[in-house]
Tab-separated table of C-alpha atoms in Angstrom:
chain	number	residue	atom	x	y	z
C	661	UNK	CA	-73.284	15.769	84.251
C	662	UNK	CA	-72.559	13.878	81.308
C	663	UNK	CA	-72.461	15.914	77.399
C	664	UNK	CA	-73.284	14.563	74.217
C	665	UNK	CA	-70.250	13.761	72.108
C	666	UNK	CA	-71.861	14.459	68.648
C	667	UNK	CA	-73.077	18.059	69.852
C	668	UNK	CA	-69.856	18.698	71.256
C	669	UNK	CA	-68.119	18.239	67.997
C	670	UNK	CA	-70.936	19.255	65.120
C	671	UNK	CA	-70.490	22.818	64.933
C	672	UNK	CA	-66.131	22.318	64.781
C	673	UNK	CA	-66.685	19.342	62.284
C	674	UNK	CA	-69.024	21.930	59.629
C	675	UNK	CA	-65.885	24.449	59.404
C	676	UNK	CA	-63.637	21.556	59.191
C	677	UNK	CA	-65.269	20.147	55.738
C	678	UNK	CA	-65.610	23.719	54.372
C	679	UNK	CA	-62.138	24.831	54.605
C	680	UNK	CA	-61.104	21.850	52.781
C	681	UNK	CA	-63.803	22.220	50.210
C	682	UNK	CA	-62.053	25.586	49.717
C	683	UNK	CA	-58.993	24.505	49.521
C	684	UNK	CA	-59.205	21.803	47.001
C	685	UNK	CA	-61.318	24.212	45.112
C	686	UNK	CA	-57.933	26.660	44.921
C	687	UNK	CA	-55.780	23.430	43.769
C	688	UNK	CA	-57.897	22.311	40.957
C	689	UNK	CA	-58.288	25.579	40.232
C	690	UNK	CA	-54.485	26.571	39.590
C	691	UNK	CA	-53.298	23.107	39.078
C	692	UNK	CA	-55.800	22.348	36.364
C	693	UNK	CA	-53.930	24.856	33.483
C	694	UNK	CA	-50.522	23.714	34.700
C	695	UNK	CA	-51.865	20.111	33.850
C	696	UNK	CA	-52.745	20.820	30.820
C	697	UNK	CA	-49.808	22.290	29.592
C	698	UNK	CA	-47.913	19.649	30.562
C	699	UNK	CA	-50.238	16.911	28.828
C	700	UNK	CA	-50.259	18.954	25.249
C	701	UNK	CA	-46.296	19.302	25.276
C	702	UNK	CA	-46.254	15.825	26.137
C	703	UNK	CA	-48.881	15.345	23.002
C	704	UNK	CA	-46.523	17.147	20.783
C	705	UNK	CA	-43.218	15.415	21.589
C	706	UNK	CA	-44.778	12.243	20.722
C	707	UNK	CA	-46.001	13.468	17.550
C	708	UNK	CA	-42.752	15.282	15.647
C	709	UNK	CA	-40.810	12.903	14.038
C	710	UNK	CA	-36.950	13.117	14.443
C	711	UNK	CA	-35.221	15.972	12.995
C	712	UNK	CA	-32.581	14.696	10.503
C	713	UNK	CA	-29.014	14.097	11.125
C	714	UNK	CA	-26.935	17.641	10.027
C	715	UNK	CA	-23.924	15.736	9.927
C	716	UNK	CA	-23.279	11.825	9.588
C	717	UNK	CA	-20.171	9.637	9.753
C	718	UNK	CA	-17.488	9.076	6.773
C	719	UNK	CA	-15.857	6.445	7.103
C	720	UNK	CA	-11.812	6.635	5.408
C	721	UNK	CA	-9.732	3.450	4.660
C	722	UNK	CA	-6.786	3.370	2.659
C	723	UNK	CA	-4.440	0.685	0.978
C	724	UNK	CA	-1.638	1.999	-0.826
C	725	UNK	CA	-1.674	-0.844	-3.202
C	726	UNK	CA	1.239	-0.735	-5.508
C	727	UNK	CA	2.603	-4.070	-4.696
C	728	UNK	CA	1.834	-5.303	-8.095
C	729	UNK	CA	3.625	-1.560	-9.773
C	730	UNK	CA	6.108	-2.329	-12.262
C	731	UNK	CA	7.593	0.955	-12.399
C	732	UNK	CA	8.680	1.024	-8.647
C	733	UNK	CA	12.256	2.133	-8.591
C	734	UNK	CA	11.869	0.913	-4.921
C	735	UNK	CA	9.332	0.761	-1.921
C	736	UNK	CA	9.645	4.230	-0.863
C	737	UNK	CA	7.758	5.199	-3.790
C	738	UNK	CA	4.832	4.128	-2.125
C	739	UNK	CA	4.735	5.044	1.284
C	740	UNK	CA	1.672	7.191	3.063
C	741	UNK	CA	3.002	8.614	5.810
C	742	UNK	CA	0.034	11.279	6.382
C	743	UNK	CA	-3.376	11.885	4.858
C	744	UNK	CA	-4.887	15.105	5.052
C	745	UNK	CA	-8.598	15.060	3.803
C	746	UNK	CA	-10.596	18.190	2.394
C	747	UNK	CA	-14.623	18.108	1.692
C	748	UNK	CA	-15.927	20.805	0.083
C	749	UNK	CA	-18.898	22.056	-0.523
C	750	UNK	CA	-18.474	24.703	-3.695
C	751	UNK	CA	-16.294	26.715	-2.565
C	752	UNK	CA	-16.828	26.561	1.307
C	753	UNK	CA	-14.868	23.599	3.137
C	754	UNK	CA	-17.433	21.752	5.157
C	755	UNK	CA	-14.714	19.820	6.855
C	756	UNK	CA	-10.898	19.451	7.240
C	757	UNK	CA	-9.044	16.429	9.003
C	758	UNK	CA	-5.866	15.035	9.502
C	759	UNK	CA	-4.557	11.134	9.830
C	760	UNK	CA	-1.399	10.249	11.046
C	761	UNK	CA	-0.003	6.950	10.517
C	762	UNK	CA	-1.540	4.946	13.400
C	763	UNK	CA	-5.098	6.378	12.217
C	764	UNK	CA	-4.028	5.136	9.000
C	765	UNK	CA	-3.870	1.672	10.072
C	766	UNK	CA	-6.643	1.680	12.641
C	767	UNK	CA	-9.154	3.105	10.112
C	768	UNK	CA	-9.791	6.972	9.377
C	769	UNK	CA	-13.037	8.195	9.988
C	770	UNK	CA	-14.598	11.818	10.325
C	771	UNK	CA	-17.856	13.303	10.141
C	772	UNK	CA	-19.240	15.160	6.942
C	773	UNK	CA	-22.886	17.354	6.062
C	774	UNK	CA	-25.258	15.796	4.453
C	775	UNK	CA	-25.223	17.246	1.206
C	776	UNK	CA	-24.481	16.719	-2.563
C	777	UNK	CA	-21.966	17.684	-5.101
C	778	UNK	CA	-19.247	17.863	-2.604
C	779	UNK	CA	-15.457	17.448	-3.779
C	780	UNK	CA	-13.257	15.416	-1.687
C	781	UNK	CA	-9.322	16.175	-1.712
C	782	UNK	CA	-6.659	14.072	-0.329
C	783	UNK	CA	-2.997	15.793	0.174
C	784	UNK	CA	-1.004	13.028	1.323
C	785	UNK	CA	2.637	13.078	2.970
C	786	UNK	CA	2.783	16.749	3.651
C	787	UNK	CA	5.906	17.776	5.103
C	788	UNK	CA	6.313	19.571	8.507
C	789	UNK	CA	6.938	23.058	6.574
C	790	UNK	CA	3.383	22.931	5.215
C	791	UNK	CA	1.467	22.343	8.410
C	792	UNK	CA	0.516	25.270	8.685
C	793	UNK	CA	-0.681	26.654	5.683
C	794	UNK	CA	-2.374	23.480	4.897
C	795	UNK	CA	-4.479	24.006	8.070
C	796	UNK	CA	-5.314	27.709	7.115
C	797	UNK	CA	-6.654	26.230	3.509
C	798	UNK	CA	-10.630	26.987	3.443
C	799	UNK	CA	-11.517	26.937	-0.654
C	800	UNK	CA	-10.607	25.053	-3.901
C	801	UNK	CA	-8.266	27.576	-4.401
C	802	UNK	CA	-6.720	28.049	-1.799
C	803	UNK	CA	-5.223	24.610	-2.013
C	804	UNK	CA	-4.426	25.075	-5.529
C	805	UNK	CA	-1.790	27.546	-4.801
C	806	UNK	CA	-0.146	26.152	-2.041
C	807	UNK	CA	3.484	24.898	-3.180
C	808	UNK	CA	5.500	21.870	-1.465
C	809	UNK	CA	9.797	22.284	-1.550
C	810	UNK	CA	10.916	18.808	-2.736
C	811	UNK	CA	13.844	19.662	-0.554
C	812	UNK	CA	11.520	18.659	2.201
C	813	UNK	CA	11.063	15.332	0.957
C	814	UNK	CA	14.579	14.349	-0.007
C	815	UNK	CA	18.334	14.963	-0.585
C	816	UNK	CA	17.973	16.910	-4.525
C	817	UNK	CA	21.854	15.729	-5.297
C	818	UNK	CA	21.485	12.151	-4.376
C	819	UNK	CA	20.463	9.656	-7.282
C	820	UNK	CA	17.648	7.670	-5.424
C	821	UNK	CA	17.945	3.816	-5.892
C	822	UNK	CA	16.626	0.924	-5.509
C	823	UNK	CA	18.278	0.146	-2.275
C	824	UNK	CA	16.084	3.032	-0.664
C	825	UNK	CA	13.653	0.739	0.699
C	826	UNK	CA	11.291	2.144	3.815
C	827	UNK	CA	13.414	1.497	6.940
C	828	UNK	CA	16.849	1.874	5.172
C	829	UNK	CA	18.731	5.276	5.508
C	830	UNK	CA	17.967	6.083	2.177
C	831	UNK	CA	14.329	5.943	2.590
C	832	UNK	CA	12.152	9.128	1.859
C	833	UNK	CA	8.356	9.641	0.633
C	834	UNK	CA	6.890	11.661	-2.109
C	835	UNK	CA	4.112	13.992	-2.471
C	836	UNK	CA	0.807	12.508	-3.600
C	837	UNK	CA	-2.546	13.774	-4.378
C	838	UNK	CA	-6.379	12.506	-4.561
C	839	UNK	CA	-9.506	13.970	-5.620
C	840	UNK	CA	-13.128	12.984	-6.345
C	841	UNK	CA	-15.613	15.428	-7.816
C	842	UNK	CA	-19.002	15.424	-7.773
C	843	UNK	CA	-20.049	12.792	-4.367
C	844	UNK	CA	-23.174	12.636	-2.354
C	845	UNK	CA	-22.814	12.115	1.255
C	846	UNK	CA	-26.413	10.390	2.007
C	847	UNK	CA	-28.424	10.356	5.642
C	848	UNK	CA	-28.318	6.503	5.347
C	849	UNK	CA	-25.337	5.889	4.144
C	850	UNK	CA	-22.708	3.844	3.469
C	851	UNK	CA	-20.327	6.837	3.064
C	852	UNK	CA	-17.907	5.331	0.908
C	853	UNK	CA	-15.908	7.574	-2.039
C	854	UNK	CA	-13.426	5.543	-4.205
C	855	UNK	CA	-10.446	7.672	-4.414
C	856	UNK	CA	-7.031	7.503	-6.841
C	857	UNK	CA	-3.795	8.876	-5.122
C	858	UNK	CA	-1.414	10.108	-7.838
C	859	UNK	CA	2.449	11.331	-6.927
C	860	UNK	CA	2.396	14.867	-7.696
C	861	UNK	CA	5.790	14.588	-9.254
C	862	UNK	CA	7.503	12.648	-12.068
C	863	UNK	CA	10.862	10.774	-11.962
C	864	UNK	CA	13.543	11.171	-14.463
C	865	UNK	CA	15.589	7.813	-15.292
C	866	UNK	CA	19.060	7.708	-17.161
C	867	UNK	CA	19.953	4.862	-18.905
C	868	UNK	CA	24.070	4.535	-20.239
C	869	UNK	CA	25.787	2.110	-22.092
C	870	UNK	CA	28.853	2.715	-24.595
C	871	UNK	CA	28.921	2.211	-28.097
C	872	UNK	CA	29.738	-0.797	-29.138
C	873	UNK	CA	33.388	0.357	-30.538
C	874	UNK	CA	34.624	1.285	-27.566
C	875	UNK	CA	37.567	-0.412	-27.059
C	876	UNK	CA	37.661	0.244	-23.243
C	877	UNK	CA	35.342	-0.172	-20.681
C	878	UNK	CA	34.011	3.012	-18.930
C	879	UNK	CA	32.554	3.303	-15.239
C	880	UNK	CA	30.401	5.715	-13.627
C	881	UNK	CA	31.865	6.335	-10.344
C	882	UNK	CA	30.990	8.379	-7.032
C	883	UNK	CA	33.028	11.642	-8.270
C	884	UNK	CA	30.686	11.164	-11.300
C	885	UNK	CA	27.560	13.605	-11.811
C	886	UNK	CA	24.756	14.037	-13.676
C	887	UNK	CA	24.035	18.096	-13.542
C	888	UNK	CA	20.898	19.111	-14.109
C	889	UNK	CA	19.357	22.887	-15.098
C	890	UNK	CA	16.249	24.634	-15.275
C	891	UNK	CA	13.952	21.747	-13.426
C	892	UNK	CA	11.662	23.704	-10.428
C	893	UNK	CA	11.884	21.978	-7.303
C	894	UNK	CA	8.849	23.269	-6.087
C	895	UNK	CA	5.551	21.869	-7.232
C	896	UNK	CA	1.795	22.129	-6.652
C	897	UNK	CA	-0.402	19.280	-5.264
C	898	UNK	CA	-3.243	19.790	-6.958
C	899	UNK	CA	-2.935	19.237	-10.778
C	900	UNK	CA	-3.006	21.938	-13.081
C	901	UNK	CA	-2.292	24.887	-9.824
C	902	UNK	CA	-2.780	28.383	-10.117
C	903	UNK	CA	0.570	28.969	-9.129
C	904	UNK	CA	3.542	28.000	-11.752
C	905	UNK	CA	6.349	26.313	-10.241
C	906	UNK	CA	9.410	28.721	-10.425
C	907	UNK	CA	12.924	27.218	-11.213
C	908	UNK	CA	15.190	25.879	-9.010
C	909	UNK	CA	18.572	25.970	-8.578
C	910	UNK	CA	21.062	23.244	-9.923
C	911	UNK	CA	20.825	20.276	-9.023
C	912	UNK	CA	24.552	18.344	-9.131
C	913	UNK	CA	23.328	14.600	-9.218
C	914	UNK	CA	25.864	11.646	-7.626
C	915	UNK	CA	25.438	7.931	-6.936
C	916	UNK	CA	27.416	6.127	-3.825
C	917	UNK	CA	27.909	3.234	-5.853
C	918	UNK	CA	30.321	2.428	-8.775
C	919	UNK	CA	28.862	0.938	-11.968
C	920	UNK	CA	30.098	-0.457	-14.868
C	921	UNK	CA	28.467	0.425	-18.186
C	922	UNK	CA	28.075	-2.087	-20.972
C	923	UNK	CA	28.664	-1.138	-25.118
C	924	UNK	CA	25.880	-1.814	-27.044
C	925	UNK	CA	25.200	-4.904	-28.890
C	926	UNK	CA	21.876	-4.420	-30.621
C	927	UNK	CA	20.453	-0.658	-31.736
C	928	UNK	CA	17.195	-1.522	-31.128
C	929	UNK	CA	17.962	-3.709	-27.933
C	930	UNK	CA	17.744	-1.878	-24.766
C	931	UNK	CA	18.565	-5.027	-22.549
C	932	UNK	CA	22.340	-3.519	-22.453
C	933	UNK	CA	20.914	-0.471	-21.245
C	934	UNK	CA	21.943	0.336	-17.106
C	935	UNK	CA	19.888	2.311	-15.223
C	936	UNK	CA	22.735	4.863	-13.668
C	937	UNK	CA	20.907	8.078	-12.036
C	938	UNK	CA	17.142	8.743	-11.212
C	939	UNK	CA	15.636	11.723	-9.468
C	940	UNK	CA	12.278	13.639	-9.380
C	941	UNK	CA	10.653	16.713	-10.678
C	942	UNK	CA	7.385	19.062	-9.905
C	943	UNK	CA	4.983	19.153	-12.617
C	944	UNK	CA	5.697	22.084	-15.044
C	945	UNK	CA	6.091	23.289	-18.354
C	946	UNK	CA	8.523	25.171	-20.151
C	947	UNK	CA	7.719	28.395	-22.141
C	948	UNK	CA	10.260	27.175	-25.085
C	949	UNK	CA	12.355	24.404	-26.315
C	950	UNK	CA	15.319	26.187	-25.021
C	951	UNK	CA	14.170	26.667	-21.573
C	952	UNK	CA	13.722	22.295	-20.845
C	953	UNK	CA	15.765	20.584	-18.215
C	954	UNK	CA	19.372	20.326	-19.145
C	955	UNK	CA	21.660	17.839	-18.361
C	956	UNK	CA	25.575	17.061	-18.576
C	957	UNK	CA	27.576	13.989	-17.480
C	958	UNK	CA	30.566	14.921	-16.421
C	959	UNK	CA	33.802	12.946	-14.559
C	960	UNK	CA	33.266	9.217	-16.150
C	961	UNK	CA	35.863	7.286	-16.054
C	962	UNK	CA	37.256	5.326	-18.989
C	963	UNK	CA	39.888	3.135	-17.598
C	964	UNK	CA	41.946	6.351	-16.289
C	965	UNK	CA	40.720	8.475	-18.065
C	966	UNK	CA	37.996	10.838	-16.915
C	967	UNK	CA	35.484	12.260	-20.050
C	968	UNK	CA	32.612	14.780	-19.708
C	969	UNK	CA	30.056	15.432	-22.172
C	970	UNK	CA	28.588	17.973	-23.746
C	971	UNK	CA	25.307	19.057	-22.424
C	972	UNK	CA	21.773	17.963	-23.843
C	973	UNK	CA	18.259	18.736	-23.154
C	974	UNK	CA	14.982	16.066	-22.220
C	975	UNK	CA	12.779	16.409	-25.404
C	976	UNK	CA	15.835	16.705	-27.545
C	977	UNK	CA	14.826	14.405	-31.249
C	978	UNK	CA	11.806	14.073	-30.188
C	979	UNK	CA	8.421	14.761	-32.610
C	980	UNK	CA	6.271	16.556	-31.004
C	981	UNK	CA	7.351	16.934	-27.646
C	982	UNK	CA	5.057	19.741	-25.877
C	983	UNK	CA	7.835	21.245	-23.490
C	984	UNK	CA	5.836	19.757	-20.411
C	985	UNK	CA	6.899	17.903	-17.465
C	986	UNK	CA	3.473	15.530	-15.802
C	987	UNK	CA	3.221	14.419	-12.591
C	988	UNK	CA	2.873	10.595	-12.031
C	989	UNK	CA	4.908	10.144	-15.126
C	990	UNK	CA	8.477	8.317	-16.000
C	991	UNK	CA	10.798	10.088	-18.406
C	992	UNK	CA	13.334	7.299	-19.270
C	993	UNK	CA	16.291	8.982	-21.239
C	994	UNK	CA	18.217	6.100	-22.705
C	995	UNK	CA	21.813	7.433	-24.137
C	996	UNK	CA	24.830	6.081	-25.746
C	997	UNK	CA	28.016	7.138	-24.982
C	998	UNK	CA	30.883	7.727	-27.748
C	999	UNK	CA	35.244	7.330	-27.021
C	1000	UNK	CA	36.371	8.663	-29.521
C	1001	UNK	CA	33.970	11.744	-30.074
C	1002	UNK	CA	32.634	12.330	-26.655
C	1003	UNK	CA	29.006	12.054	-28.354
C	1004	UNK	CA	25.988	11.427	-26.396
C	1005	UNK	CA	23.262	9.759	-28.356
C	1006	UNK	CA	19.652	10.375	-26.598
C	1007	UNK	CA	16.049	8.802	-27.261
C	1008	UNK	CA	13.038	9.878	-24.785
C	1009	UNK	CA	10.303	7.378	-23.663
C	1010	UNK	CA	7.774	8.788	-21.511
C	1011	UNK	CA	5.610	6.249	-19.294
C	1012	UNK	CA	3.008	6.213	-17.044
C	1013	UNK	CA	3.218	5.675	-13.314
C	1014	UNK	CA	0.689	3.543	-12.241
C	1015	UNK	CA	-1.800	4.712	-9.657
C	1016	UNK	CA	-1.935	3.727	-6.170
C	1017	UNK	CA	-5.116	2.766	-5.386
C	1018	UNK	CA	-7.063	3.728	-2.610
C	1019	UNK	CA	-9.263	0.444	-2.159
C	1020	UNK	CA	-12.562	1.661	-0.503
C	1021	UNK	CA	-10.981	4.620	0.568
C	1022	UNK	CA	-12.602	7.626	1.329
């Protein structure tokens, strides 16, 4: 006996269809808010526009350019070693980095708020002793009382040259210092500061010759010395430090090389004039006329016979002098030498360094 298909199947076939009417009822049902949440965070996303940059890119290129500075005693004068840059913000550091020489030459760059009024500071050839405290430095003035030893940059006895060229074993670096008040660091940029690096120290030349009635010639010689009392040799980067620079001890000046001096043939002509000892000192400034660097020459040689001086102080003659010693300045003593009395004869001219310039630096 045969059986209808379609009744053997309708009643199966009703259940069938209702379950799955139920169970697309549940998924609609749960699925729906779950859809919706999705679609209005989608909605919002779209919406917001970007947040602003906290932080953007500074980009730091220096040029030491002091090629074309006539007051160069030599090279060295001008070397940057290191770079060390400070932003701050008030007086909260926003950010602290330091360059070594490759970044130097590859092109510094480091990331700064966006913000105004921010001071940038630039200590430059710090020595190893100074790590340290220069990385602990988080205010204005903080910096302003930390102190370099010049001993760390040089030999304080040796009369620095002009043979003391970068590469030669006389070669050294100074301490130099940069700061720009005052700058903007913008969202869009370019993130550029112009900044001046000044050596935080000045130099001290000594000029000789005899006068002209000497009937012999003289010659400063290695056993000769230039002593010099009362100069710090410590110093402050920043100009103007909290801290005052406290004396040093005394410095006993030599050259390696023998020199010849020459008597004078015009008063007012300094062409006869030899440059015989240079060396450097930390800004400072003396609480009296009697408390300024003081110098003797001692041990020259005038054909056999050795003279020394009596001593003499830089500022001595001079108007108006205001007991101070500036960084980034030249104090060119120029001083004639008596036979017969042992005389020394001084006149002060104080010059200007110039800057090195920092082209499109920080």
């Amino acid at each position: 006996m045969s059986v209808p298909v379609s009744g053997m199947y309708s009643a199966d076939n009703s259940g069938y269809i209702e379950k799955l009417n139920r169970m697309t009822t549940k998924l609609i049902r749960y699925a729906w808010p779950l859809m919706l949440v999705l679609a209005l965070s989608c909605s919002k996303k779209t919406v917001l526009p970007p947040s602003p940059p906290d932080e953007v890119p500074v980009t730091i290129r220096t040029l030491a350019g002091a090629g074309d500075d006539e007051q160069l005693l030599n090279a060295s004068e001008a070397v940057v070693k290191s770079v060390r840059v400070y932003i701050f913000d008030g007086n909260k550091l926003d950010r602290m980095q330091f360059f070594g020489e490759d970044a130097i030459a590859k092109g510094m760059r480091m990331q700064a708020k966006v913000k105004g009024h921010k001071t940038f500071c630039a200590v430059v050839n710090e020595p190893a002793a100074l790590t340290g405290t220069l990385e602990n430095v988080t205010t204005p003035a903080g910096l302003q009382a930390v102190l370099f030893s010049l001993a760390d940059y040089m030999d304080l006895n040796r009369s620095v040259s002009t043979l003391d060229q970068p590469g030669t074993a006389g070669a050294y670096m100074l301490p130099l210092y940069g700061e720009s008040n005052e700058m903007t660091i913008t969202e869009d940029g370019p993130n550029d500061v112009a900044l001046d690096i000044y050596r935080a120290v000045a130099r001290v030349d000594l000029y000789l010759r005899t006068e002209a009635s000497a009937y012999v010639n003289c010659d400063v010689t290695p056993s000769s010395t230039l002593t010099a009392e009362r100069g710090a040799d410590m110093g402050c980067f920043v100009p103007d430090g909290e801290v005052t620079p406290p004396p040093g001890a005394v410095r006993t000046i030599t050259r390696t090389s023998p020199l010849r001096l020459s008597p004078a043939t015009d008063v007012t002509d300094k062409s006869d004039y030899k440059l015989v000892y240079s060396y450097y000192l930390p800004a400072q400034r003396f609480a009296r006329a009697e408390d300024r660097i003081r110098m003797t020459l001692t041990e020259l040689d005038w054909e056999g016979d050795t003279a020394s001086y009596p001593s003499f102080s830089l500022g001595d003659g001079v108007v108006g002098y205001d007991n101070t010693i500036r960084r980034n300045s030249i104090y060119k003593l120029y001083c004639t030498l008596s036979q017969i009395t042992f005389r020394v004869d001084a006149t002060l001219h104080v010059e200007d360094w110039d800057v090195i310039h920092q082209h499109s630096g920080i």
